[in-house]
Every structure is written in structure tokens, then in C-alpha cells.
Amino acid sequence: MSTNLVPLQPIPTPTAAFVDPKTGLIDLAWYQYLKRLDDHIRDVERRLTAGGL
């Protein structure tokens, strides 16, 4: 069965800092990855609630 789920972007490099030491905030690359992952999971949940993928 085909799907139209948007593919996840690659995880940031393992050596990329999770927190920006200059600002104390989460690094932009990690934030974007986690946001896209959250959107992806929510989309899967909506599909399962609606009757499956």
C-alpha cells in the first residue's frame, strides 16, 4: 500500500551540539528535526484514528 507521509529529514550529525552553548537554547538543526518528527508522529496518529494507514 502506498503512503503519502512526508519522509523525515535525516537526523542531525551525532557530533552536532544539542544545545547551542552561546545561547543556551536548542540548536536549530535539532529543533527542526524534532519538530518534523513530532509532525510526522501526529500525522500517523490521525491516520490510525481515522481508520488506518
mmCIF file of C-alpha atoms in Angstrom:
data_model
loop_
_atom_site.group_PDB
_atom_site.id
_atom_site.type_symbol
_atom_site.label_atom_id
_atom_site.label_comp_id
_atom_site.label_asym_id
_atom_site.label_seq_id
_atom_site.Cartn_x
_atom_site.Cartn_y
_atom_site.Cartn_z
ATOM 1 C CA MET A 1 0.000 0.000 0.000
ATOM 2 C CA SER A 2 1.405 3.383 -0.924
ATOM 3 C CA THR A 3 1.562 6.250 1.511
ATOM 4 C CA ASN A 4 1.795 9.976 1.194
ATOM 5 C CA LEU A 5 3.514 10.558 4.534
ATOM 6 C CA VAL A 6 6.237 13.148 4.168
ATOM 7 C CA PRO A 7 9.636 11.474 4.603
ATOM 8 C CA LEU A 8 11.589 12.508 7.666
ATOM 9 C CA GLN A 9 14.674 14.610 7.221
ATOM 10 C CA PRO A 10 17.933 12.965 8.282
ATOM 11 C CA ILE A 11 18.870 13.201 11.933
ATOM 12 C CA PRO A 12 21.497 15.887 12.613
ATOM 13 C CA THR A 13 25.054 14.655 12.797
ATOM 14 C CA PRO A 14 25.843 12.903 16.078
ATOM 15 C CA THR A 15 28.583 15.432 16.766
ATOM 16 C CA ALA A 16 26.174 18.374 16.475
ATOM 17 C CA ALA A 17 25.576 20.015 19.829
ATOM 18 C CA PHE A 18 22.012 19.602 21.081
ATOM 19 C CA VAL A 19 22.163 22.922 22.940
ATOM 20 C CA ASP A 20 23.829 25.987 21.454
ATOM 21 C CA PRO A 21 26.485 26.918 24.043
ATOM 22 C CA LYS A 22 26.255 30.614 23.109
ATOM 23 C CA THR A 23 22.512 30.998 23.692
ATOM 24 C CA GLY A 24 21.655 28.037 25.904
ATOM 25 C CA LEU A 25 18.817 27.187 23.512
ATOM 26 C CA ILE A 26 18.265 24.028 21.496
ATOM 27 C CA ASP A 27 20.271 24.011 18.274
ATOM 28 C CA LEU A 28 18.262 24.983 15.172
ATOM 29 C CA ALA A 29 19.050 21.746 13.284
ATOM 30 C CA TRP A 30 17.869 19.635 16.220
ATOM 31 C CA TYR A 31 14.777 21.794 16.721
ATOM 32 C CA GLN A 32 13.786 21.409 13.072
ATOM 33 C CA TYR A 33 14.367 17.657 13.198
ATOM 34 C CA LEU A 34 12.326 17.195 16.389
ATOM 35 C CA LYS A 35 9.536 19.430 15.059
ATOM 36 C CA ARG A 36 9.332 17.411 11.834
ATOM 37 C CA LEU A 37 9.371 14.167 13.855
ATOM 38 C CA ASP A 38 6.514 15.463 16.023
ATOM 39 C CA ASP A 39 4.502 16.433 12.933
ATOM 40 C CA HIS A 40 5.152 13.005 11.417
ATOM 41 C CA ILE A 41 4.002 11.152 14.547
ATOM 42 C CA ARG A 42 0.878 13.319 14.820
ATOM 43 C CA ASP A 43 0.050 12.570 11.177
ATOM 44 C CA VAL A 44 0.388 8.829 11.809
ATOM 45 C CA GLU A 45 -1.835 9.135 14.894
ATOM 46 C CA ARG A 46 -4.504 10.992 12.880
ATOM 47 C CA ARG A 47 -4.453 8.286 10.228
ATOM 48 C CA LEU A 48 -4.731 5.487 12.776
ATOM 49 C CA THR A 49 -7.640 7.234 14.465
ATOM 50 C CA ALA A 50 -9.346 7.697 11.103
ATOM 51 C CA GLY A 51 -9.135 4.016 10.256
ATOM 52 C CA GLY A 52 -5.554 3.156 9.411
ATOM 53 C CA LEU A 53 -2.781 3.931 7.011
#
